Amino acid sequence: MVSRSIGDIYLKKPEVNLDPFFQQFGNPVPLKRAVVTAEPSVLIRKLMPEDQFLIFASDGLWEQLTDEEAVEIVLNNPRAGIAKRLVRAALNEAARKKELRYDDIKNVRKGVRRHIHDDITVIVIYLDRHRRSFPNGRLKKNAIGCTYAPMDIYSLYTAD
């Protein structure tokens, strides 16, 4: 369910709640302003020389893991598959909160998973400032404007 683009109009346009058509269904929450927008949440932070990686993730990850837990997972595990490892840690936590096991969640139909956890997308980008991150240690011919920053991406959608 992508609330930022379709559905949940009463969350996007509070004036809709005044329409008699919508009032017949009841107003779930009286709102004075929109609470769901297409405006992304953005945090700006100056990168420091000691920063080692960035974790970009949807709220599905952050609803289950703290910043500190996610950082510890990335610091203490191999790079390969690290985004998937973060997703699995979030799923383990979601399962624990519902008194389930991880394997139980895997067996739940994907359309029903929304009641257990939100969609989770994770991208981890390592900031190899002092290490060459080019394949074979060489820059490819005509690679100007490209980056070979090592990264790992994994996404899990609950409604698929």
PDB file of C-alpha atoms in Angstrom:
ATOM      1  CA  MET A   1       0.000   0.000   0.000  1.00  0.00           C
ATOM      2  CA  VAL A   2       1.686   3.182  -1.179  1.00  0.00           C
ATOM      3  CA  SER A   3       0.008   5.938   0.838  1.00  0.00           C
ATOM      4  CA  ARG A   4       2.133   8.680  -0.665  1.00  0.00           C
ATOM      5  CA  SER A   5       0.612   8.190  -4.094  1.00  0.00           C
ATOM      6  CA  ILE A   6      -2.819   6.533  -3.857  1.00  0.00           C
ATOM      7  CA  GLY A   7      -5.563   6.003  -1.293  1.00  0.00           C
ATOM      8  CA  ASP A   8      -6.018   7.453   2.198  1.00  0.00           C
ATOM      9  CA  ILE A   9      -7.292  10.766   0.799  1.00  0.00           C
ATOM     10  CA  TYR A  10      -8.595  11.888   4.203  1.00  0.00           C
ATOM     11  CA  LEU A  11      -4.975  11.820   5.414  1.00  0.00           C
ATOM     12  CA  LYS A  12      -3.785  13.940   2.483  1.00  0.00           C
ATOM     13  CA  LYS A  13      -6.571  16.502   2.181  1.00  0.00           C
ATOM     14  CA  PRO A  14      -8.361  17.247   5.459  1.00  0.00           C
ATOM     15  CA  GLU A  15     -10.969  19.360   3.615  1.00  0.00           C
ATOM     16  CA  VAL A  16     -12.320  16.099   2.164  1.00  0.00           C
ATOM     17  CA  ASN A  17     -13.511  15.203   5.673  1.00  0.00           C
ATOM     18  CA  LEU A  18     -16.084  18.017   5.433  1.00  0.00           C
ATOM     19  CA  ASP A  19     -17.670  16.546   2.294  1.00  0.00           C
ATOM     20  CA  PRO A  20     -21.082  15.002   3.147  1.00  0.00           C
ATOM     21  CA  PHE A  21     -20.235  11.960   1.010  1.00  0.00           C
ATOM     22  CA  PHE A  22     -17.247  11.121   3.209  1.00  0.00           C
ATOM     23  CA  GLN A  23     -19.052  12.039   6.435  1.00  0.00           C
ATOM     24  CA  GLN A  24     -21.546   9.229   5.869  1.00  0.00           C
ATOM     25  CA  PHE A  25     -18.663   6.776   6.311  1.00  0.00           C
ATOM     26  CA  GLY A  26     -17.543   8.481   9.484  1.00  0.00           C
ATOM     27  CA  ASN A  27     -14.449  10.529  10.008  1.00  0.00           C
ATOM     28  CA  PRO A  28     -11.815   8.205  11.465  1.00  0.00           C
ATOM     29  CA  VAL A  29      -9.635  11.064  12.713  1.00  0.00           C
ATOM     30  CA  PRO A  30     -10.540  14.761  12.618  1.00  0.00           C
ATOM     31  CA  LEU A  31      -7.561  16.479  10.998  1.00  0.00           C
ATOM     32  CA  LYS A  32      -6.647  20.123  10.602  1.00  0.00           C
ATOM     33  CA  ARG A  33      -3.751  19.539   8.176  1.00  0.00           C
ATOM     34  CA  ALA A  34      -2.435  16.825   5.876  1.00  0.00           C
ATOM     35  CA  VAL A  35      -0.462  14.094   7.617  1.00  0.00           C
ATOM     36  CA  VAL A  36       0.563  12.129   4.514  1.00  0.00           C
ATOM     37  CA  THR A  37       2.412  14.076   1.844  1.00  0.00           C
ATOM     38  CA  ALA A  38       4.692  13.468  -1.095  1.00  0.00           C
ATOM     39  CA  GLU A  39       7.322  15.465   0.753  1.00  0.00           C
ATOM     40  CA  PRO A  40      10.143  13.129   1.790  1.00  0.00           C
ATOM     41  CA  SER A  41      11.671  13.220   5.248  1.00  0.00           C
ATOM     42  CA  VAL A  42      15.184  14.527   4.749  1.00  0.00           C
ATOM     43  CA  LEU A  43      18.041  14.663   7.235  1.00  0.00           C
ATOM     44  CA  ILE A  44      21.159  16.592   6.286  1.00  0.00           C
ATOM     45  CA  ARG A  45      24.390  15.701   8.027  1.00  0.00           C
ATOM     46  CA  LYS A  46      27.917  16.707   7.086  1.00  0.00           C
ATOM     47  CA  LEU A  47      30.039  13.631   6.445  1.00  0.00           C
ATOM     48  CA  MET A  48      33.087  13.369   8.656  1.00  0.00           C
ATOM     49  CA  PRO A  49      36.391  11.628   7.805  1.00  0.00           C
ATOM     50  CA  GLU A  50      35.632   8.860  10.323  1.00  0.00           C
ATOM     51  CA  ASP A  51      32.248   8.006   8.744  1.00  0.00           C
ATOM     52  CA  GLN A  52      32.456   4.515   7.262  1.00  0.00           C
ATOM     53  CA  PHE A  53      29.073   3.907   5.627  1.00  0.00           C
ATOM     54  CA  LEU A  54      25.561   5.218   4.993  1.00  0.00           C
ATOM     55  CA  ILE A  55      22.353   3.292   5.624  1.00  0.00           C
ATOM     56  CA  PHE A  56      19.403   4.420   3.516  1.00  0.00           C
ATOM     57  CA  ALA A  57      16.246   2.584   4.564  1.00  0.00           C
ATOM     58  CA  SER A  58      12.483   2.839   4.488  1.00  0.00           C
ATOM     59  CA  ASP A  59      10.538   3.293   7.695  1.00  0.00           C
ATOM     60  CA  GLY A  60       9.904  -0.462   7.757  1.00  0.00           C
ATOM     61  CA  LEU A  61      13.476  -0.949   8.975  1.00  0.00           C
ATOM     62  CA  TRP A  62      13.471   1.943  11.446  1.00  0.00           C
ATOM     63  CA  GLU A  63      10.167   0.812  12.997  1.00  0.00           C
ATOM     64  CA  GLN A  64      11.954  -2.361  14.097  1.00  0.00           C
ATOM     65  CA  LEU A  65      15.598  -1.372  14.691  1.00  0.00           C
ATOM     66  CA  THR A  66      17.199   1.591  16.411  1.00  0.00           C
ATOM     67  CA  ASP A  67      19.950   3.556  14.667  1.00  0.00           C
ATOM     68  CA  GLU A  68      22.458   2.000  17.058  1.00  0.00           C
ATOM     69  CA  GLU A  69      21.287  -1.565  16.352  1.00  0.00           C
ATOM     70  CA  ALA A  70      21.543  -1.036  12.593  1.00  0.00           C
ATOM     71  CA  VAL A  71      25.026   0.479  12.904  1.00  0.00           C
ATOM     72  CA  GLU A  72      26.217  -2.429  15.082  1.00  0.00           C
ATOM     73  CA  ILE A  73      24.956  -4.939  12.516  1.00  0.00           C
ATOM     74  CA  VAL A  74      26.828  -3.198   9.689  1.00  0.00           C
ATOM     75  CA  LEU A  75      30.007  -2.770  11.743  1.00  0.00           C
ATOM     76  CA  ASN A  76      30.118  -6.373  12.966  1.00  0.00           C
ATOM     77  CA  ASN A  77      29.261  -8.294   9.793  1.00  0.00           C
ATOM     78  CA  PRO A  78      30.769  -8.865   6.338  1.00  0.00           C
ATOM     79  CA  ARG A  79      29.832  -6.398   3.616  1.00  0.00           C
ATOM     80  CA  ALA A  80      28.389  -8.969   1.239  1.00  0.00           C
ATOM     81  CA  GLY A  81      24.650  -9.250   1.859  1.00  0.00           C
ATOM     82  CA  ILE A  82      24.618  -6.622   4.614  1.00  0.00           C
ATOM     83  CA  ALA A  83      21.360  -5.001   3.424  1.00  0.00           C
ATOM     84  CA  LYS A  84      19.611  -8.379   3.501  1.00  0.00           C
ATOM     85  CA  ARG A  85      21.062  -8.999   6.976  1.00  0.00           C
ATOM     86  CA  LEU A  86      19.511  -5.719   8.185  1.00  0.00           C
ATOM     87  CA  VAL A  87      16.143  -6.704   6.697  1.00  0.00           C
ATOM     88  CA  ARG A  88      16.340 -10.090   8.413  1.00  0.00           C
ATOM     89  CA  ALA A  89      17.176  -8.442  11.757  1.00  0.00           C
ATOM     90  CA  ALA A  90      14.133  -6.186  11.353  1.00  0.00           C
ATOM     91  CA  LEU A  91      11.939  -9.187  10.506  1.00  0.00           C
ATOM     92  CA  ASN A  92      13.250 -11.060  13.553  1.00  0.00           C
ATOM     93  CA  GLU A  93      12.297  -8.095  15.717  1.00  0.00           C
ATOM     94  CA  ALA A  94       8.854  -7.806  14.092  1.00  0.00           C
ATOM     95  CA  ALA A  95       8.311 -11.525  14.710  1.00  0.00           C
ATOM     96  CA  ARG A  96       9.404 -11.196  18.341  1.00  0.00           C
ATOM     97  CA  LYS A  97       6.937  -8.343  18.912  1.00  0.00           C
ATOM     98  CA  LYS A  98       4.102 -10.531  17.578  1.00  0.00           C
ATOM     99  CA  GLU A  99       5.325 -13.567  19.548  1.00  0.00           C
ATOM    100  CA  LEU A 100       6.267 -15.353  16.332  1.00  0.00           C
ATOM    101  CA  ARG A 101       9.468 -16.791  14.915  1.00  0.00           C
ATOM    102  CA  TYR A 102      11.219 -15.587  11.773  1.00  0.00           C
ATOM    103  CA  ASP A 103      10.240 -18.804   9.973  1.00  0.00           C
ATOM    104  CA  ASP A 104       6.590 -18.152  10.891  1.00  0.00           C
ATOM    105  CA  ILE A 105       6.718 -14.799   9.089  1.00  0.00           C
ATOM    106  CA  LYS A 106       8.238 -16.407   5.998  1.00  0.00           C
ATOM    107  CA  ASN A 107       5.197 -18.696   5.785  1.00  0.00           C
ATOM    108  CA  VAL A 108       2.612 -15.895   6.099  1.00  0.00           C
ATOM    109  CA  ARG A 109       1.006 -14.901   2.797  1.00  0.00           C
ATOM    110  CA  LYS A 110       2.617 -11.705   1.596  1.00  0.00           C
ATOM    111  CA  GLY A 111      -0.659  -9.760   1.485  1.00  0.00           C
ATOM    112  CA  VAL A 112      -1.223 -10.588   5.168  1.00  0.00           C
ATOM    113  CA  ARG A 113       2.309  -9.616   6.227  1.00  0.00           C
ATOM    114  CA  ARG A 114       1.305  -5.954   6.403  1.00  0.00           C
ATOM    115  CA  HIS A 115      -0.287  -6.757   9.766  1.00  0.00           C
ATOM    116  CA  ILE A 116       3.118  -7.916  11.034  1.00  0.00           C
ATOM    117  CA  HIS A 117       5.584  -5.528   9.383  1.00  0.00           C
ATOM    118  CA  ASP A 118       5.829  -2.733   6.833  1.00  0.00           C
ATOM    119  CA  ASP A 119       7.708  -2.905   3.525  1.00  0.00           C
ATOM    120  CA  ILE A 120      11.458  -2.788   4.103  1.00  0.00           C
ATOM    121  CA  THR A 121      14.017  -1.441   1.646  1.00  0.00           C
ATOM    122  CA  VAL A 122      17.665  -1.006   2.620  1.00  0.00           C
ATOM    123  CA  ILE A 123      20.702   0.371   0.794  1.00  0.00           C
ATOM    124  CA  VAL A 124      24.111   0.366   2.476  1.00  0.00           C
ATOM    125  CA  ILE A 125      26.875   2.427   0.872  1.00  0.00           C
ATOM    126  CA  TYR A 126      30.410   2.097   2.189  1.00  0.00           C
ATOM    127  CA  LEU A 127      32.539   5.240   2.158  1.00  0.00           C
ATOM    128  CA  ASP A 128      35.935   3.843   1.210  1.00  0.00           C
ATOM    129  CA  ARG A 129      37.872   7.068   1.378  1.00  0.00           C
ATOM    130  CA  HIS A 130      41.331   5.541   1.787  1.00  0.00           C
ATOM    131  CA  ARG A 131      40.803   2.412  -0.238  1.00  0.00           C
ATOM    132  CA  ARG A 132      40.462   2.044  -3.970  1.00  0.00           C
ATOM    133  CA  SER A 133      36.969   0.889  -4.754  1.00  0.00           C
ATOM    134  CA  PHE A 134      37.496   0.470  -8.492  1.00  0.00           C
ATOM    135  CA  PRO A 135      37.356  -3.016 -10.004  1.00  0.00           C
ATOM    136  CA  ASN A 136      40.924  -4.384 -10.271  1.00  0.00           C
ATOM    137  CA  GLY A 137      42.172  -1.142  -8.706  1.00  0.00           C
ATOM    138  CA  ARG A 138      41.879   0.673 -12.075  1.00  0.00           C
ATOM    139  CA  LEU A 139      39.538   3.295 -13.434  1.00  0.00           C
ATOM    140  CA  LYS A 140      37.620   2.046 -16.480  1.00  0.00           C
ATOM    141  CA  LYS A 141      38.099   3.874 -19.756  1.00  0.00           C
ATOM    142  CA  ASN A 142      35.331   6.473 -20.320  1.00  0.00           C
ATOM    143  CA  ALA A 143      34.150   6.138 -16.708  1.00  0.00           C
ATOM    144  CA  ILE A 144      34.120   9.862 -15.968  1.00  0.00           C
ATOM    145  CA  GLY A 145      31.047  10.773 -13.923  1.00  0.00           C
ATOM    146  CA  CYS A 146      30.585   7.206 -12.718  1.00  0.00           C
ATOM    147  CA  THR A 147      31.106   5.776  -9.275  1.00  0.00           C
ATOM    148  CA  TYR A 148      32.130   2.370  -8.101  1.00  0.00           C
ATOM    149  CA  ALA A 149      31.168   2.981  -4.486  1.00  0.00           C
ATOM    150  CA  PRO A 150      30.613  -0.438  -2.930  1.00  0.00           C
ATOM    151  CA  MET A 151      26.985  -0.843  -1.952  1.00  0.00           C
ATOM    152  CA  ASP A 152      24.421  -3.471  -1.073  1.00  0.00           C
ATOM    153  CA  ILE A 153      20.679  -3.209  -1.805  1.00  0.00           C
ATOM    154  CA  TYR A 154      17.819  -5.406  -0.616  1.00  0.00           C
ATOM    155  CA  SER A 155      14.077  -4.839  -0.614  1.00  0.00           C
ATOM    156  CA  LEU A 156      11.136  -6.804   0.785  1.00  0.00           C
ATOM    157  CA  TYR A 157       7.561  -5.865  -0.067  1.00  0.00           C
ATOM    158  CA  THR A 158       4.698  -7.169   2.044  1.00  0.00           C
ATOM    159  CA  ALA A 159       1.952  -6.958  -0.569  1.00  0.00           C
ATOM    160  CA  ASP A 160       3.638  -8.876  -3.418  1.00  0.00           C
TER     161      ASP A 160
END
